[in-house]
Coordinates of C-alpha atoms in Angstrom, one line a residue:
M1 CA 100.9 -120.0 -176.1
S2 CA 104.1 -122.0 -176.1
H3 CA 105.5 -123.6 -179.2
G4 CA 103.7 -126.9 -180.1
Q5 CA 100.4 -126.0 -178.4
R6 CA 97.3 -125.7 -180.6
S7 CA 94.0 -124.3 -179.5
T8 CA 90.7 -126.0 -179.8
A9 CA 89.4 -123.1 -182.0
T10 CA 92.1 -123.7 -184.6
T11 CA 91.9 -127.5 -184.7
G12 CA 88.1 -127.8 -184.5
R13 CA 88.6 -130.5 -181.8
P14 CA 88.2 -130.3 -178.0
S15 CA 91.3 -130.5 -175.9
A16 CA 91.9 -133.7 -174.0
E17 CA 90.4 -132.4 -170.7
H18 CA 87.1 -131.7 -172.5
R19 CA 86.9 -135.1 -174.2
D20 CA 85.2 -137.9 -172.4
P21 CA 85.3 -141.1 -174.4
S22 CA 84.1 -143.2 -171.4
P23 CA 81.2 -145.7 -171.8
H24 CA 79.3 -143.7 -169.2
N25 CA 79.5 -140.6 -171.4
A26 CA 78.3 -142.5 -174.5
E27 CA 75.4 -144.0 -172.5
V28 CA 74.4 -140.5 -171.3
S29 CA 74.4 -139.2 -174.9
M30 CA 72.3 -142.2 -176.0
Q31 CA 69.8 -141.6 -173.2
R32 CA 69.5 -138.0 -174.3
L33 CA 68.9 -139.0 -177.9
L34 CA 66.3 -141.6 -176.9
N35 CA 64.5 -139.6 -174.2
H36 CA 64.9 -135.9 -174.6
Y37 CA 65.9 -134.7 -178.1
L38 CA 63.2 -133.7 -180.5
W39 CA 63.1 -136.0 -183.5
D40 CA 60.5 -138.1 -185.3
A41 CA 61.1 -141.9 -185.1
H42 CA 58.1 -142.5 -187.4
A43 CA 59.5 -140.3 -190.2
L44 CA 62.8 -142.3 -189.9
R45 CA 60.8 -145.5 -190.1
D46 CA 59.3 -144.3 -193.4
D47 CA 62.7 -143.4 -194.7
V48 CA 64.1 -146.8 -193.8
R49 CA 61.2 -148.5 -195.5
D50 CA 61.5 -146.5 -198.7
A51 CA 65.3 -147.0 -198.9
V52 CA 65.0 -150.7 -198.3
V53 CA 62.4 -151.2 -201.0
E54 CA 64.2 -148.9 -203.5
Q55 CA 67.3 -151.0 -203.2
I56 CA 66.1 -154.6 -202.7
G57 CA 62.5 -154.4 -203.8
N58 CA 61.0 -156.8 -206.3
P59 CA 57.4 -155.9 -207.4
E60 CA 56.5 -159.5 -208.3
Q61 CA 58.6 -161.6 -205.8
G62 CA 59.0 -159.2 -202.9
I63 CA 57.4 -160.5 -199.7
L64 CA 56.0 -158.7 -196.6
I65 CA 56.4 -160.8 -193.5
L66 CA 54.7 -160.3 -190.2
D67 CA 56.2 -161.7 -187.0
E68 CA 56.9 -160.8 -183.4
T69 CA 59.9 -161.1 -181.1
G70 CA 60.4 -160.8 -177.3
F71 CA 62.7 -158.6 -175.3
L72 CA 63.4 -160.0 -171.8
K73 CA 63.1 -157.3 -169.1
K74 CA 63.3 -157.0 -165.3
G75 CA 60.8 -155.0 -163.2
V76 CA 57.3 -153.8 -164.0
K77 CA 57.9 -150.2 -165.2
S78 CA 59.0 -150.6 -168.8
A79 CA 56.2 -149.9 -171.3
G80 CA 54.2 -153.0 -172.0
V81 CA 56.3 -155.3 -169.9
A82 CA 54.4 -158.4 -168.5
R83 CA 54.7 -162.1 -167.9
Q84 CA 53.9 -163.2 -171.4
Y85 CA 55.0 -165.8 -173.9
S86 CA 58.3 -164.8 -175.5
G87 CA 59.4 -166.6 -178.7
T88 CA 63.0 -165.5 -177.8
A89 CA 62.9 -167.5 -174.6
G90 CA 60.4 -170.2 -175.8
R91 CA 58.4 -169.8 -172.7
I92 CA 56.4 -167.3 -170.5
E93 CA 58.9 -164.7 -169.2
N94 CA 58.8 -161.1 -168.0
S95 CA 59.2 -159.4 -171.3
Q96 CA 58.2 -156.8 -173.8
V97 CA 56.9 -158.0 -177.2
G98 CA 57.5 -156.1 -180.5
V99 CA 55.4 -156.9 -183.6
F100 CA 57.4 -156.3 -186.8
L101 CA 57.0 -156.1 -190.6
A102 CA 59.9 -157.3 -192.7
Y103 CA 60.5 -156.9 -196.4
G104 CA 62.3 -159.8 -198.2
S105 CA 63.3 -160.6 -201.7
D106 CA 66.1 -162.4 -203.6
R107 CA 68.1 -159.2 -203.2
G108 CA 68.0 -159.1 -199.4
R109 CA 65.8 -158.6 -196.3
A110 CA 65.3 -156.0 -193.6
L111 CA 62.8 -154.8 -191.0
I112 CA 60.6 -151.9 -192.2
D113 CA 58.0 -151.4 -189.5
R114 CA 57.4 -152.0 -185.8
E115 CA 54.8 -151.8 -183.0
L116 CA 55.1 -152.3 -179.3
Y117 CA 52.5 -154.7 -177.9
I118 CA 50.8 -153.4 -174.7
P119 CA 48.9 -156.1 -172.8
K120 CA 45.3 -155.4 -172.0
D121 CA 45.9 -155.3 -168.3
W122 CA 48.0 -152.2 -168.7
F123 CA 45.0 -150.1 -169.7
A124 CA 43.2 -150.8 -166.5
D125 CA 45.8 -148.5 -164.8
R126 CA 46.1 -145.3 -166.8
E127 CA 48.5 -143.8 -164.2
R128 CA 50.9 -146.7 -164.8
C129 CA 50.5 -146.0 -168.6
R130 CA 51.3 -142.3 -168.2
A131 CA 54.3 -143.1 -166.0
A132 CA 55.7 -145.2 -168.9
G133 CA 54.9 -142.6 -171.5
I134 CA 51.9 -144.3 -172.9
G135 CA 49.5 -141.5 -173.8
D136 CA 45.7 -141.5 -173.1
D137 CA 45.2 -141.7 -176.9
V138 CA 46.9 -145.1 -177.1
E139 CA 44.3 -147.9 -176.9
F140 CA 44.6 -151.7 -176.6
A141 CA 45.4 -153.4 -179.9
T142 CA 45.9 -157.1 -180.5
K143 CA 49.0 -158.4 -182.3
P144 CA 46.9 -159.1 -185.5
D145 CA 45.5 -155.5 -185.3
M146 CA 49.0 -154.2 -185.1
G147 CA 50.1 -156.3 -188.0
L148 CA 47.1 -155.1 -190.0
R149 CA 48.0 -151.5 -189.1
M150 CA 51.5 -152.0 -190.5
L151 CA 50.3 -153.7 -193.7
K152 CA 48.0 -150.7 -194.3
R153 CA 50.9 -148.3 -193.9
A154 CA 52.9 -150.3 -196.3
V155 CA 50.2 -150.3 -198.9
E156 CA 49.4 -146.6 -198.4
S157 CA 53.1 -145.8 -198.9
G158 CA 52.9 -147.3 -202.4
I159 CA 55.9 -149.7 -202.0
Q160 CA 56.0 -152.6 -204.5
F161 CA 55.7 -156.2 -203.3
G162 CA 54.1 -159.4 -204.5
W163 CA 53.1 -161.4 -201.4
V164 CA 52.3 -161.3 -197.7
T165 CA 53.0 -164.2 -195.3
A166 CA 52.7 -164.6 -191.5
D167 CA 52.5 -167.2 -188.8
E168 CA 49.3 -168.6 -187.1
V169 CA 48.9 -165.5 -184.8
Y170 CA 47.9 -163.5 -187.8
G171 CA 46.7 -166.1 -190.2
Q172 CA 43.9 -167.4 -188.0
T173 CA 42.5 -163.8 -187.7
S174 CA 39.8 -163.5 -190.4
R175 CA 39.9 -159.7 -190.6
V176 CA 43.6 -159.8 -191.7
R177 CA 42.8 -162.3 -194.4
L178 CA 39.7 -160.5 -195.6
W179 CA 41.4 -157.1 -195.7
L180 CA 44.2 -158.7 -197.9
E181 CA 41.5 -160.2 -200.2
E182 CA 39.6 -157.0 -200.5
H183 CA 42.8 -155.2 -201.7
G184 CA 43.8 -158.0 -204.1
I185 CA 47.0 -158.9 -202.2
P186 CA 48.2 -162.5 -202.6
H187 CA 49.0 -164.2 -199.3
V188 CA 50.1 -167.5 -197.7
L189 CA 49.2 -167.3 -194.0
A190 CA 49.8 -170.1 -191.5
V191 CA 46.7 -171.4 -189.6
P192 CA 46.3 -173.9 -186.8
K193 CA 45.2 -177.5 -187.7
S194 CA 41.8 -176.7 -186.1
Q195 CA 41.1 -173.8 -188.5
M196 CA 37.7 -174.1 -190.1
V197 CA 37.7 -173.7 -193.9
M198 CA 35.0 -173.7 -196.6
T199 CA 35.3 -176.9 -198.7
M200 CA 34.3 -177.2 -202.3
E201 CA 31.0 -178.8 -201.3
F202 CA 27.9 -176.7 -201.2
F203 CA 28.0 -174.9 -197.8
G204 CA 30.6 -177.5 -196.7
Q205 CA 33.0 -176.8 -193.9
A206 CA 35.9 -178.8 -192.4
R207 CA 38.8 -178.4 -190.1
A208 CA 42.1 -178.0 -191.9
H209 CA 43.6 -181.2 -190.6
K210 CA 40.5 -183.2 -191.5
L211 CA 40.5 -181.9 -195.1
V212 CA 44.2 -182.6 -195.6
S213 CA 43.9 -186.1 -194.1
E214 CA 41.5 -187.0 -196.9
L215 CA 43.9 -186.1 -199.7
P216 CA 45.2 -189.1 -201.7
D217 CA 48.9 -190.1 -201.5
D218 CA 49.6 -188.8 -205.0
A219 CA 48.4 -185.3 -204.0
W220 CA 51.7 -184.8 -202.2
A221 CA 54.9 -183.6 -203.9
R222 CA 58.4 -183.5 -202.4
M223 CA 60.2 -180.2 -202.9
S224 CA 62.4 -177.5 -201.3
C225 CA 60.9 -174.3 -200.1
G226 CA 64.3 -172.6 -200.2
D227 CA 67.8 -173.0 -198.8
G228 CA 68.4 -172.9 -195.1
A229 CA 71.5 -172.9 -192.9
H230 CA 72.1 -176.5 -193.7
G231 CA 71.0 -176.6 -197.4
P232 CA 67.7 -177.0 -199.1
R233 CA 64.6 -177.3 -196.8
V234 CA 62.8 -180.2 -198.2
Y235 CA 59.2 -181.2 -197.2
D236 CA 56.2 -182.9 -198.7
W237 CA 53.6 -180.4 -199.9
A238 CA 50.0 -180.7 -200.9
A239 CA 47.1 -178.3 -201.6
A240 CA 43.3 -178.7 -201.5
P241 CA 41.0 -176.2 -203.2
I242 CA 38.7 -174.3 -200.9
R243 CA 36.0 -171.6 -201.2
P244 CA 33.6 -172.7 -204.0
W245 CA 32.5 -169.0 -204.4
R246 CA 35.7 -167.5 -205.8
R247 CA 36.7 -164.1 -206.9
E248 CA 37.2 -164.1 -210.7
G249 CA 40.9 -164.6 -211.6
W250 CA 41.8 -165.8 -208.1
D251 CA 42.3 -169.2 -206.3
H252 CA 41.9 -170.2 -202.7
W253 CA 43.9 -173.1 -201.4
L254 CA 44.5 -174.9 -198.1
L255 CA 48.3 -175.7 -198.3
A256 CA 49.9 -178.4 -196.2
R257 CA 53.6 -178.9 -195.4
R258 CA 54.6 -182.4 -194.0
S259 CA 57.8 -183.3 -192.3
L260 CA 59.9 -186.0 -194.0
T261 CA 61.0 -187.5 -190.6
D262 CA 57.7 -187.2 -188.8
P263 CA 54.6 -187.5 -191.1
A264 CA 52.4 -186.4 -188.2
D265 CA 54.1 -183.0 -188.1
I266 CA 52.0 -181.0 -190.6
A267 CA 51.7 -177.2 -190.9
Y268 CA 48.7 -175.6 -192.6
Y269 CA 48.3 -172.4 -194.6
I270 CA 45.4 -170.5 -196.2
C271 CA 46.4 -169.2 -199.6
F272 CA 44.8 -166.5 -201.8
C273 CA 46.6 -166.2 -205.1
P274 CA 46.3 -165.4 -208.8
E275 CA 44.6 -168.2 -210.8
G276 CA 47.2 -170.7 -212.0
T277 CA 49.8 -170.1 -209.2
S278 CA 51.9 -173.2 -208.9
L279 CA 52.3 -175.4 -205.8
E280 CA 56.1 -174.6 -206.0
E281 CA 55.4 -170.9 -205.7
L282 CA 53.0 -171.3 -202.7
A283 CA 55.7 -173.5 -201.0
R284 CA 58.3 -170.8 -201.6
I285 CA 56.2 -168.1 -200.0
A286 CA 55.3 -170.3 -197.1
G287 CA 59.0 -171.1 -196.5
S288 CA 60.1 -167.4 -196.7
R289 CA 59.4 -166.7 -193.0
W290 CA 63.0 -167.6 -192.3
M291 CA 63.9 -164.1 -193.6
V292 CA 62.2 -162.3 -190.7
E293 CA 63.8 -164.7 -188.3
E294 CA 67.2 -163.9 -189.8
C295 CA 66.4 -160.2 -189.5
F296 CA 65.8 -160.6 -185.7
Q297 CA 68.9 -162.6 -185.2
T298 CA 71.1 -160.2 -187.1
A299 CA 69.5 -157.1 -185.5
K300 CA 70.0 -158.6 -182.0
N301 CA 73.6 -159.7 -182.7
E302 CA 74.8 -156.8 -184.8
T303 CA 72.6 -153.7 -184.4
G304 CA 71.6 -153.8 -180.8
L305 CA 67.8 -154.5 -181.3
D306 CA 67.4 -155.9 -177.8
H307 CA 70.3 -154.0 -176.1
Y308 CA 68.5 -151.0 -174.6
Q309 CA 68.0 -149.5 -171.1
V310 CA 64.9 -147.4 -171.7
R311 CA 61.5 -147.8 -170.1
G312 CA 59.5 -145.2 -171.9
Y313 CA 57.1 -145.9 -174.8
T314 CA 58.5 -143.3 -177.1
A315 CA 62.1 -144.2 -176.3
W316 CA 61.4 -147.8 -177.2
Y317 CA 60.2 -146.8 -180.6
R318 CA 63.2 -144.6 -181.1
H319 CA 65.7 -147.2 -180.1
I320 CA 64.1 -149.9 -182.2
T321 CA 63.9 -147.6 -185.2
L322 CA 67.6 -146.7 -185.0
S323 CA 68.4 -150.4 -184.8
M324 CA 66.2 -151.0 -187.9
A325 CA 68.0 -148.2 -189.7
A326 CA 71.4 -149.8 -189.0
L327 CA 70.1 -153.2 -190.1
A328 CA 68.8 -151.7 -193.3
F329 CA 72.2 -150.1 -193.9
L330 CA 73.9 -153.6 -193.6
A331 CA 71.3 -155.1 -195.9
L332 CA 71.9 -152.5 -198.5
L333 CA 75.7 -153.0 -198.3
R334 CA 75.2 -156.7 -198.8
A335 CA 73.0 -156.1 -201.7
E336 CA 75.6 -153.8 -203.3
A337 CA 78.3 -156.4 -202.7
K338 CA 76.2 -159.1 -204.3
R339 CA 75.7 -156.9 -207.3
G340 CA 79.3 -156.0 -207.4
T341 CA 78.5 -152.3 -207.1
R342 CA 79.1 -149.6 -204.4
T343 CA 77.2 -146.4 -203.7
P344 CA 79.5 -143.3 -204.1
T345 CA 80.2 -141.5 -200.9
A346 CA 81.1 -137.9 -200.2
T347 CA 84.8 -138.8 -200.0
D348 CA 84.9 -140.2 -203.6
P349 CA 86.5 -137.7 -206.0
S350 CA 83.7 -138.2 -208.5
S351 CA 80.9 -137.8 -205.9
P352 CA 79.1 -134.4 -205.8
S353 CA 79.1 -132.5 -202.6
P354 CA 76.2 -133.3 -200.3

């Protein structure tokens, strides 16, 4: 060996002719990771959830938020792809839809669970399912069923939180609300204006918009449900008691949020909460859904949530979980910066060896 040359063995690094930093090589490595290597995406999901709650959790004020987002796709081979409504596009598009559970508090927010929605039509063609990696043991589940599955996992894991909130897709599903009530979990769930509710009259029922329309003017209070991108998000809020047969120590309310610029624009929520919970607190929980929307935006812009070229069922879960892990890492860094602290690393002189 001539002077100035160093072997790979002594430097621990491959020589130039063995290194391939090309994008193609990186893509091949990622495809192997997502499709071929043996690792457990569900175990990683659990680690992400536990780390998030450990660092930004709040037992009283922490909120679990259910929502879904779309992933625009071409072709018909990707697991679960179909012409279906995509909130990302705001219309019916060829897409996959993922259902997610986020954890949010005053310390930060991150995605902690995920499920890939498979439209019912897929299950009429099991060969198509097998080609996309969807096993025979996978059965059709609605988005609310998937949301409930994730809520059950969160509760069984023992993580600490105070509330659950979700949009109409989940709120109008009675089995979701009843499960939360049975487990004593406070919640503020959006429902459509046509939602039937039990009024305080004996065996009385009314649609949500009808009950709210009968509230007197002085039942409405103007308040912010939290800060948005352009400052406080201010609406008029009101609540009507519902369900005369109540669980001791708990209240049931029909909450309404009215736009200041368009009084006809009213959103409705069914609430189950500890007795004495204030209107301000219910409004805060109802307004917290922005946190999951921020998670989707950040994950798509910064951690590649929707930047994948995989078709298989398992590969989708692996990619999404890795993106969630990266998002959680960013959330924890922001939480540390907010607190003015930093987690020691292996390079710190005072840090013990890993």
